[in-house]
Amino acid sequence: MTNAKLASLMARGTEFLGCDVAIMCGAMSWVSERNLVAAISNAGGFGVIACGAMTPELLDREIAATKALTSKPFGVNLITMHPQLFDLIEVCAKHEVGHVVLAGGLPPKGSIEAIKEKGAKLICFAPALALAKKLVRSGVDALVVEGMEAGGHIGPVATSVLAQEILPEMASQVPVFVAGGIGRGEAIAAYLEMGAAGVQLGTRFACATESIAHPNFKKAFFRASARDAIASVQIDPRLPVIPVRALKNAGTEAFTAKQREVANLLDGGTVDMGQAQLQIEHYWAGALRRAVIDGDVEGGSLMAGQSVGMVSKEEPVADIIAQLMDEAAVALERRG
């Protein structure tokens, strides 16, 4: 009976995504690649490839490699400020990717139409109610409401507040997925009961058995508590830098120096604002690669959400999803 209730609450999300369980995997650069994405989709969830700074050629290969590992649906996350965004959209269309997630700001002119005219469903992040309404008016098919507890790039508002603000207004219009700081099934049940169509988790999957993250990266997660995942600080108000949540290390301090360097270039007229922001993005991509791939947990970026304290061991994706669903079912049963 309770599992039926859980399935009923997730029905809108599973129908929209085309999977068994309305749990999306957050797009974590270098981590959300073919192996983890395919494992999550094969386990009934919805994997999402993190395109990040990939070239169209690299994304083409990554999608093809993922399709070789799973016949289940999966999505692709594209960054709005990518200079080759429209070429990346074409790559997704070529592979008939069913769901495209746009992240990193409002979709640039023509991008929504380019994605939807190929038949893909478009998911966007809504960091505020006004933006959620604007995105839906623009033709976006679903929203992700992600709070500041998440890992990687974050906004200024907590998940619980955003959910209370956006779900009552928007859940009747489009499927809304809640993200940020979710580590247990009880929280999933609560957001589903509030009207969410499903949830998105990243940190919980980062150390899965199928994740290619370096053993050093995973060990850093196992040792960390929620308070170790801190947000980066903006040092120059003229350079609008989206904060990034990561485990504190020497790399966190190196980012402060990078901001100063880019701000000086901006002052000198060497780069414009768009180029300055791209330099910051490229910095994060490189720093994250050093941690995830090379295992440099001191100098690299250990992007993690505050739910990192609930990641204590390496386990298969299927076990993580099963545990989350069991916890959600028990929580719903307790509430009758």
mmCIF file of C-alpha atoms in Angstrom:
data_model
loop_
_atom_site.group_PDB
_atom_site.id
_atom_site.type_symbol
_atom_site.label_atom_id
_atom_site.label_comp_id
_atom_site.label_asym_id
_atom_site.label_seq_id
_atom_site.Cartn_x
_atom_site.Cartn_y
_atom_site.Cartn_z
ATOM 1 C CA MET A 1 0.000 0.000 0.000
ATOM 2 C CA THR A 2 2.737 2.451 0.953
ATOM 3 C CA ASN A 3 4.862 1.536 -2.039
ATOM 4 C CA ALA A 4 1.748 2.173 -4.128
ATOM 5 C CA LYS A 5 1.471 5.609 -2.525
ATOM 6 C CA LEU A 6 5.125 6.340 -3.257
ATOM 7 C CA ALA A 7 4.691 5.206 -6.846
ATOM 8 C CA SER A 8 1.584 7.370 -7.133
ATOM 9 C CA LEU A 9 3.387 10.451 -5.814
ATOM 10 C CA MET A 10 6.254 9.836 -8.250
ATOM 11 C CA ALA A 11 4.007 8.975 -11.209
ATOM 12 C CA ARG A 12 4.162 12.389 -12.824
ATOM 13 C CA GLY A 13 7.946 12.463 -12.593
ATOM 14 C CA THR A 14 8.479 8.924 -13.862
ATOM 15 C CA GLU A 15 6.107 9.515 -16.763
ATOM 16 C CA PHE A 16 7.886 12.726 -17.709
ATOM 17 C CA LEU A 17 11.373 11.197 -17.480
ATOM 18 C CA GLY A 18 10.421 7.778 -18.831
ATOM 19 C CA CYS A 19 12.036 5.893 -15.941
ATOM 20 C CA ASP A 20 10.896 3.755 -12.979
ATOM 21 C CA VAL A 21 11.971 6.037 -10.129
ATOM 22 C CA ALA A 22 11.727 9.853 -10.225
ATOM 23 C CA ILE A 23 15.256 10.348 -8.914
ATOM 24 C CA MET A 24 17.517 12.340 -11.226
ATOM 25 C CA CYS A 25 21.270 12.394 -10.829
ATOM 26 C CA GLY A 26 22.702 15.890 -10.702
ATOM 27 C CA ALA A 27 25.118 16.689 -13.513
ATOM 28 C CA MET A 28 28.528 16.645 -11.816
ATOM 29 C CA SER A 29 31.365 17.515 -14.197
ATOM 30 C CA TRP A 30 33.849 14.639 -14.625
ATOM 31 C CA VAL A 31 31.689 12.439 -12.358
ATOM 32 C CA SER A 32 28.391 12.252 -14.282
ATOM 33 C CA GLU A 33 29.878 10.506 -17.300
ATOM 34 C CA ARG A 34 28.926 7.337 -19.188
ATOM 35 C CA ASN A 35 29.516 4.851 -16.358
ATOM 36 C CA LEU A 36 27.579 6.573 -13.582
ATOM 37 C CA VAL A 37 24.855 7.866 -15.914
ATOM 38 C CA ALA A 38 24.226 4.425 -17.411
ATOM 39 C CA ALA A 39 24.285 2.766 -13.959
ATOM 40 C CA ILE A 40 21.663 5.174 -12.607
ATOM 41 C CA SER A 41 19.391 4.737 -15.620
ATOM 42 C CA ASN A 42 19.819 0.954 -15.528
ATOM 43 C CA ALA A 43 18.838 0.999 -11.837
ATOM 44 C CA GLY A 44 15.570 2.741 -12.654
ATOM 45 C CA GLY A 45 16.611 6.327 -11.979
ATOM 46 C CA PHE A 46 17.452 9.046 -14.491
ATOM 47 C CA GLY A 47 21.114 9.659 -15.278
ATOM 48 C CA VAL A 48 22.248 12.999 -16.699
ATOM 49 C CA ILE A 49 25.510 13.532 -18.585
ATOM 50 C CA ALA A 50 27.394 16.629 -17.417
ATOM 51 C CA CYS A 51 28.571 18.258 -20.636
ATOM 52 C CA GLY A 52 30.341 21.094 -18.814
ATOM 53 C CA ALA A 53 33.163 22.418 -20.967
ATOM 54 C CA MET A 54 33.098 19.477 -23.431
ATOM 55 C CA THR A 55 33.467 20.227 -27.138
ATOM 56 C CA PRO A 56 30.670 19.018 -29.448
ATOM 57 C CA GLU A 57 32.978 16.177 -30.565
ATOM 58 C CA LEU A 58 33.564 15.022 -26.980
ATOM 59 C CA LEU A 59 29.845 15.177 -26.155
ATOM 60 C CA ASP A 60 29.080 13.209 -29.312
ATOM 61 C CA ARG A 61 31.387 10.413 -28.134
ATOM 62 C CA GLU A 62 30.090 10.527 -24.557
ATOM 63 C CA ILE A 63 26.451 10.174 -25.590
ATOM 64 C CA ALA A 64 27.290 7.308 -27.964
ATOM 65 C CA ALA A 65 29.296 5.559 -25.216
ATOM 66 C CA THR A 66 26.440 5.976 -22.726
ATOM 67 C CA LYS A 67 23.922 4.550 -25.206
ATOM 68 C CA ALA A 68 26.198 1.524 -25.551
ATOM 69 C CA LEU A 69 25.870 0.921 -21.782
ATOM 70 C CA THR A 70 22.124 1.475 -21.354
ATOM 71 C CA SER A 71 18.949 1.296 -23.401
ATOM 72 C CA LYS A 72 17.103 3.326 -20.744
ATOM 73 C CA PRO A 73 16.397 7.083 -20.998
ATOM 74 C CA PHE A 74 18.996 9.587 -19.825
ATOM 75 C CA GLY A 75 19.488 13.326 -20.240
ATOM 76 C CA VAL A 76 22.259 15.780 -21.066
ATOM 77 C CA ASN A 77 23.059 18.894 -19.019
ATOM 78 C CA LEU A 78 24.320 21.865 -21.053
ATOM 79 C CA ILE A 79 25.748 25.121 -19.666
ATOM 80 C CA THR A 80 24.021 28.214 -21.069
ATOM 81 C CA MET A 81 27.269 30.232 -21.329
ATOM 82 C CA HIS A 82 29.064 27.553 -23.405
ATOM 83 C CA PRO A 83 30.313 29.325 -26.569
ATOM 84 C CA GLN A 84 29.212 26.352 -28.715
ATOM 85 C CA LEU A 85 25.826 25.823 -27.050
ATOM 86 C CA PHE A 86 23.890 25.536 -30.304
ATOM 87 C CA ASP A 87 26.375 23.001 -31.695
ATOM 88 C CA LEU A 88 25.931 20.947 -28.512
ATOM 89 C CA ILE A 89 22.146 21.110 -28.942
ATOM 90 C CA GLU A 90 22.609 19.712 -32.463
ATOM 91 C CA VAL A 91 24.683 16.824 -31.065
ATOM 92 C CA CYS A 92 21.875 15.993 -28.608
ATOM 93 C CA ALA A 93 19.361 16.109 -31.466
ATOM 94 C CA LYS A 94 21.528 13.839 -33.619
ATOM 95 C CA HIS A 95 21.426 11.197 -30.870
ATOM 96 C CA GLU A 96 17.714 11.801 -30.204
ATOM 97 C CA VAL A 97 18.392 12.648 -26.557
ATOM 98 C CA GLY A 98 14.933 12.897 -24.984
ATOM 99 C CA HIS A 99 15.705 15.407 -22.223
ATOM 100 C CA VAL A 100 18.050 18.399 -22.199
ATOM 101 C CA VAL A 101 18.823 20.249 -18.967
ATOM 102 C CA LEU A 102 19.977 23.871 -19.296
ATOM 103 C CA ALA A 103 21.967 25.218 -16.356
ATOM 104 C CA GLY A 104 23.943 28.327 -15.487
ATOM 105 C CA GLY A 105 21.471 31.114 -16.186
ATOM 106 C CA LEU A 106 18.521 32.025 -18.372
ATOM 107 C CA PRO A 107 18.443 30.207 -21.734
ATOM 108 C CA PRO A 108 19.923 32.419 -24.471
ATOM 109 C CA LYS A 109 17.706 33.576 -27.316
ATOM 110 C CA GLY A 110 16.706 30.769 -29.651
ATOM 111 C CA SER A 111 18.014 27.942 -27.440
ATOM 112 C CA ILE A 112 14.595 26.858 -26.125
ATOM 113 C CA GLU A 113 13.222 26.650 -29.665
ATOM 114 C CA ALA A 114 16.338 24.835 -30.925
ATOM 115 C CA ILE A 115 15.965 22.149 -28.245
ATOM 116 C CA LYS A 116 12.212 21.683 -28.492
ATOM 117 C CA GLU A 117 11.908 21.668 -32.285
ATOM 118 C CA LYS A 118 13.965 18.458 -32.309
ATOM 119 C CA GLY A 119 11.440 16.828 -29.972
ATOM 120 C CA ALA A 120 13.444 16.932 -26.734
ATOM 121 C CA LYS A 121 11.902 17.952 -23.413
ATOM 122 C CA LEU A 122 13.604 20.903 -21.765
ATOM 123 C CA ILE A 123 14.374 21.127 -18.029
ATOM 124 C CA CYS A 124 15.690 24.357 -16.491
ATOM 125 C CA PHE A 125 16.807 25.477 -13.041
ATOM 126 C CA ALA A 126 14.567 27.972 -11.251
ATOM 127 C CA PRO A 127 16.355 29.795 -8.396
ATOM 128 C CA ALA A 128 13.347 32.057 -7.714
ATOM 129 C CA LEU A 129 9.573 32.040 -8.254
ATOM 130 C CA ALA A 130 9.642 34.940 -10.732
ATOM 131 C CA LEU A 131 12.191 33.089 -12.865
ATOM 132 C CA ALA A 132 10.185 29.867 -12.614
ATOM 133 C CA LYS A 133 7.146 31.658 -14.041
ATOM 134 C CA LYS A 134 9.224 33.295 -16.788
ATOM 135 C CA LEU A 135 10.779 29.961 -17.814
ATOM 136 C CA VAL A 136 7.412 28.212 -18.023
ATOM 137 C CA ARG A 137 5.989 31.074 -20.103
ATOM 138 C CA SER A 138 8.996 30.656 -22.401
ATOM 139 C CA GLY A 139 8.101 27.012 -23.049
ATOM 140 C CA VAL A 140 10.257 25.096 -20.555
ATOM 141 C CA ASP A 141 8.756 21.631 -19.871
ATOM 142 C CA ALA A 142 9.977 21.047 -16.288
ATOM 143 C CA LEU A 143 11.878 22.813 -13.528
ATOM 144 C CA VAL A 144 14.573 21.909 -11.027
ATOM 145 C CA VAL A 145 14.384 23.867 -7.769
ATOM 146 C CA GLU A 146 17.874 23.648 -6.257
ATOM 147 C CA GLY A 147 18.756 25.148 -2.904
ATOM 148 C CA MET A 148 22.064 26.423 -1.577
ATOM 149 C CA GLU A 149 22.792 23.160 0.274
ATOM 150 C CA ALA A 150 23.751 21.587 -3.074
ATOM 151 C CA GLY A 151 27.300 20.988 -4.255
ATOM 152 C CA GLY A 152 28.902 22.908 -7.114
ATOM 153 C CA HIS A 153 27.315 26.147 -8.321
ATOM 154 C CA ILE A 154 24.660 27.348 -5.898
ATOM 155 C CA GLY A 155 22.133 30.116 -5.341
ATOM 156 C CA PRO A 156 21.507 32.054 -2.110
ATOM 157 C CA VAL A 157 18.267 30.406 -0.893
ATOM 158 C CA ALA A 158 17.781 27.136 1.030
ATOM 159 C CA THR A 159 16.006 24.184 -0.586
ATOM 160 C CA SER A 160 13.192 24.098 1.964
ATOM 161 C CA VAL A 161 12.374 27.775 1.390
ATOM 162 C CA LEU A 162 12.485 27.512 -2.420
ATOM 163 C CA ALA A 163 10.267 24.417 -2.302
ATOM 164 C CA GLN A 164 7.668 26.193 -0.167
ATOM 165 C CA GLU A 165 7.778 29.223 -2.433
ATOM 166 C CA ILE A 166 7.716 27.515 -5.830
ATOM 167 C CA LEU A 167 5.880 24.183 -5.484
ATOM 168 C CA PRO A 168 2.444 25.590 -4.528
ATOM 169 C CA GLU A 169 2.594 28.001 -7.486
ATOM 170 C CA MET A 170 4.229 25.911 -10.199
ATOM 171 C CA ALA A 171 3.684 22.185 -9.514
ATOM 172 C CA SER A 172 0.244 22.272 -11.129
ATOM 173 C CA GLN A 173 1.729 23.690 -14.343
ATOM 174 C CA VAL A 174 4.866 21.611 -14.973
ATOM 175 C CA PRO A 175 6.776 18.794 -13.226
ATOM 176 C CA VAL A 176 9.061 20.289 -10.572
ATOM 177 C CA PHE A 177 12.076 18.373 -9.225
ATOM 178 C CA VAL A 178 13.589 19.428 -5.880
ATOM 179 C CA ALA A 179 17.357 19.355 -5.321
ATOM 180 C CA GLY A 180 19.968 20.447 -2.801
ATOM 181 C CA GLY A 181 20.935 18.733 0.436
ATOM 182 C CA ILE A 182 18.804 15.626 -0.101
ATOM 183 C CA GLY A 183 20.494 12.540 1.306
ATOM 184 C CA ARG A 184 17.695 10.349 2.681
ATOM 185 C CA GLY A 185 14.327 9.029 1.586
ATOM 186 C CA GLU A 186 12.414 10.834 4.325
ATOM 187 C CA ALA A 187 13.240 14.146 2.651
ATOM 188 C CA ILE A 188 12.199 12.753 -0.725
ATOM 189 C CA ALA A 189 8.813 11.735 0.712
ATOM 190 C CA ALA A 190 8.308 15.191 2.204
ATOM 191 C CA TYR A 191 8.976 17.021 -1.068
ATOM 192 C CA LEU A 192 6.758 14.603 -3.008
ATOM 193 C CA GLU A 193 3.930 15.284 -0.575
ATOM 194 C CA MET A 194 4.475 19.016 -1.107
ATOM 195 C CA GLY A 195 3.858 18.538 -4.822
ATOM 196 C CA ALA A 196 7.260 17.738 -6.293
ATOM 197 C CA ALA A 197 7.279 15.340 -9.234
ATOM 198 C CA GLY A 198 10.604 13.935 -8.093
ATOM 199 C CA VAL A 199 14.028 14.879 -6.778
ATOM 200 C CA GLN A 200 17.592 15.357 -7.947
ATOM 201 C CA LEU A 201 20.619 14.128 -5.988
ATOM 202 C CA GLY A 202 24.293 14.547 -6.800
ATOM 203 C CA THR A 203 26.496 14.185 -3.715
ATOM 204 C CA ARG A 204 24.816 10.918 -2.696
ATOM 205 C CA PHE A 205 25.868 9.325 -6.022
ATOM 206 C CA ALA A 206 29.352 10.838 -6.317
ATOM 207 C CA CYS A 207 30.996 7.961 -4.431
ATOM 208 C CA ALA A 208 28.931 5.116 -5.890
ATOM 209 C CA THR A 209 30.820 1.995 -6.917
ATOM 210 C CA GLU A 210 30.175 2.894 -10.562
ATOM 211 C CA SER A 211 31.540 6.436 -10.147
ATOM 212 C CA ILE A 212 34.954 6.854 -11.794
ATOM 213 C CA ALA A 213 35.970 9.411 -9.130
ATOM 214 C CA HIS A 214 39.480 8.796 -7.753
ATOM 215 C CA PRO A 215 39.700 6.816 -4.474
ATOM 216 C CA ASN A 216 41.230 9.905 -2.813
ATOM 217 C CA PHE A 217 38.188 11.959 -3.843
ATOM 218 C CA LYS A 218 35.823 9.363 -2.392
ATOM 219 C CA LYS A 219 37.809 9.081 0.855
ATOM 220 C CA ALA A 220 37.571 12.871 1.309
ATOM 221 C CA PHE A 221 33.770 12.541 1.071
ATOM 222 C CA PHE A 222 33.673 9.680 3.588
ATOM 223 C CA ARG A 223 35.662 11.746 6.114
ATOM 224 C CA ALA A 224 33.663 14.951 5.663
ATOM 225 C CA SER A 225 30.727 16.291 7.654
ATOM 226 C CA ALA A 226 28.047 18.729 6.503
ATOM 227 C CA ARG A 227 29.926 21.751 7.880
ATOM 228 C CA ASP A 228 33.003 20.913 5.769
ATOM 229 C CA ALA A 229 31.129 21.712 2.542
ATOM 230 C CA ILE A 230 31.477 25.492 2.338
ATOM 231 C CA ALA A 231 30.526 28.094 -0.288
ATOM 232 C CA SER A 232 33.211 30.090 -2.089
ATOM 233 C CA VAL A 233 33.458 33.815 -1.371
ATOM 234 C CA GLN A 234 33.135 36.574 -3.969
ATOM 235 C CA ILE A 235 35.977 39.049 -3.455
ATOM 236 C CA ASP A 236 35.150 41.665 -6.116
ATOM 237 C CA PRO A 237 31.575 42.955 -6.521
ATOM 238 C CA ARG A 238 32.388 43.974 -10.116
ATOM 239 C CA LEU A 239 32.989 40.330 -10.997
ATOM 240 C CA PRO A 240 29.713 38.458 -10.431
ATOM 241 C CA VAL A 241 30.878 34.958 -9.560
ATOM 242 C CA ILE A 242 28.299 32.276 -8.820
ATOM 243 C CA PRO A 243 29.332 30.707 -5.476
ATOM 244 C CA VAL A 244 30.505 27.104 -5.522
ATOM 245 C CA ARG A 245 30.068 24.707 -2.586
ATOM 246 C CA ALA A 246 33.012 22.359 -2.012
ATOM 247 C CA LEU A 247 34.984 20.765 0.797
ATOM 248 C CA LYS A 248 37.452 23.269 2.223
ATOM 249 C CA ASN A 249 41.069 22.716 1.130
ATOM 250 C CA ALA A 250 43.993 24.595 -0.438
ATOM 251 C CA GLY A 251 42.076 24.717 -3.721
ATOM 252 C CA THR A 252 39.391 26.837 -2.059
ATOM 253 C CA GLU A 253 42.033 29.467 -1.265
ATOM 254 C CA ALA A 254 43.509 29.225 -4.767
ATOM 255 C CA PHE A 255 40.136 30.288 -6.171
ATOM 256 C CA THR A 256 40.372 33.555 -4.249
ATOM 257 C CA ALA A 257 43.683 34.251 -6.017
ATOM 258 C CA LYS A 258 42.124 33.340 -9.382
ATOM 259 C CA GLN A 259 39.317 35.850 -8.812
ATOM 260 C CA ARG A 260 41.884 38.599 -8.151
ATOM 261 C CA GLU A 261 43.746 37.670 -11.344
ATOM 262 C CA VAL A 262 40.583 37.782 -13.476
ATOM 263 C CA ALA A 263 39.393 41.021 -11.824
ATOM 264 C CA ASN A 264 42.722 42.658 -12.739
ATOM 265 C CA LEU A 265 42.316 41.536 -16.361
ATOM 266 C CA LEU A 266 38.811 42.996 -16.327
ATOM 267 C CA ASP A 267 40.100 46.301 -14.924
ATOM 268 C CA GLY A 268 42.829 46.464 -17.559
ATOM 269 C CA GLY A 269 40.361 45.881 -20.393
ATOM 270 C CA THR A 270 42.161 42.684 -21.428
ATOM 271 C CA VAL A 271 38.928 40.700 -21.201
ATOM 272 C CA ASP A 272 35.231 41.603 -21.214
ATOM 273 C CA MET A 273 32.713 40.347 -18.636
ATOM 274 C CA GLY A 274 31.700 37.293 -20.686
ATOM 275 C CA GLN A 275 35.326 36.224 -21.137
ATOM 276 C CA ALA A 276 36.009 36.856 -17.445
ATOM 277 C CA GLN A 277 33.160 34.555 -16.421
ATOM 278 C CA LEU A 278 34.347 31.896 -18.870
ATOM 279 C CA GLN A 279 37.818 32.038 -17.317
ATOM 280 C CA ILE A 280 36.239 31.381 -13.916
ATOM 281 C CA GLU A 281 34.250 28.455 -15.356
ATOM 282 C CA HIS A 282 37.369 26.978 -16.946
ATOM 283 C CA TYR A 283 39.173 27.322 -13.633
ATOM 284 C CA TRP A 284 36.496 25.263 -11.886
ATOM 285 C CA ALA A 285 36.490 22.629 -14.627
ATOM 286 C CA GLY A 286 40.271 22.210 -14.297
ATOM 287 C CA ALA A 287 40.252 22.230 -10.500
ATOM 288 C CA LEU A 288 37.446 19.680 -10.374
ATOM 289 C CA ARG A 289 39.258 17.421 -12.840
ATOM 290 C CA ARG A 290 42.382 17.480 -10.681
ATOM 291 C CA ALA A 291 40.355 16.231 -7.711
ATOM 292 C CA VAL A 292 37.999 13.765 -9.424
ATOM 293 C CA ILE A 293 40.350 12.247 -12.012
ATOM 294 C CA ASP A 294 43.860 12.835 -10.653
ATOM 295 C CA GLY A 295 43.027 12.475 -6.955
ATOM 296 C CA ASP A 296 44.551 15.836 -5.964
ATOM 297 C CA VAL A 297 42.359 16.443 -2.924
ATOM 298 C CA GLU A 298 44.476 19.367 -1.686
ATOM 299 C CA GLY A 299 44.823 21.511 -4.794
ATOM 300 C CA GLY A 300 41.766 20.341 -6.678
ATOM 301 C CA SER A 301 38.114 21.218 -6.114
ATOM 302 C CA LEU A 302 36.113 18.801 -3.974
ATOM 303 C CA MET A 303 32.646 19.975 -4.988
ATOM 304 C CA ALA A 304 30.140 18.526 -2.527
ATOM 305 C CA GLY A 305 26.745 19.341 -1.106
ATOM 306 C CA GLN A 306 26.003 19.559 2.608
ATOM 307 C CA SER A 307 24.530 16.052 2.405
ATOM 308 C CA VAL A 308 28.146 14.822 2.170
ATOM 309 C CA GLY A 309 27.932 13.820 5.849
ATOM 310 C CA MET A 310 25.450 11.109 4.790
ATOM 311 C CA VAL A 311 27.966 9.584 2.364
ATOM 312 C CA SER A 312 29.953 7.107 4.426
ATOM 313 C CA LYS A 313 30.903 4.270 2.087
ATOM 314 C CA GLU A 314 31.186 3.157 -1.507
ATOM 315 C CA GLU A 315 28.094 1.244 -2.634
ATOM 316 C CA PRO A 316 26.379 0.338 -5.913
ATOM 317 C CA VAL A 317 23.937 2.824 -7.437
ATOM 318 C CA ALA A 318 21.135 0.230 -7.289
ATOM 319 C CA ASP A 319 21.621 -0.108 -3.516
ATOM 320 C CA ILE A 320 21.567 3.670 -3.007
ATOM 321 C CA ILE A 321 18.319 4.033 -4.956
ATOM 322 C CA ALA A 322 16.738 1.036 -3.185
ATOM 323 C CA GLN A 323 17.662 2.472 0.224
ATOM 324 C CA LEU A 324 16.263 5.904 -0.637
ATOM 325 C CA MET A 325 13.006 4.357 -1.853
ATOM 326 C CA ASP A 326 12.707 2.157 1.247
ATOM 327 C CA GLU A 327 13.241 5.157 3.522
ATOM 328 C CA ALA A 328 10.664 7.195 1.590
ATOM 329 C CA ALA A 329 8.125 4.339 1.761
ATOM 330 C CA VAL A 330 8.586 3.909 5.522
ATOM 331 C CA ALA A 331 8.201 7.666 6.045
ATOM 332 C CA LEU A 332 4.929 7.692 4.093
ATOM 333 C CA GLU A 333 3.671 4.667 6.029
ATOM 334 C CA ARG A 334 4.325 6.444 9.340
ATOM 335 C CA ARG A 335 2.248 9.373 8.182
ATOM 336 C CA GLY A 336 -0.592 7.060 7.211
#
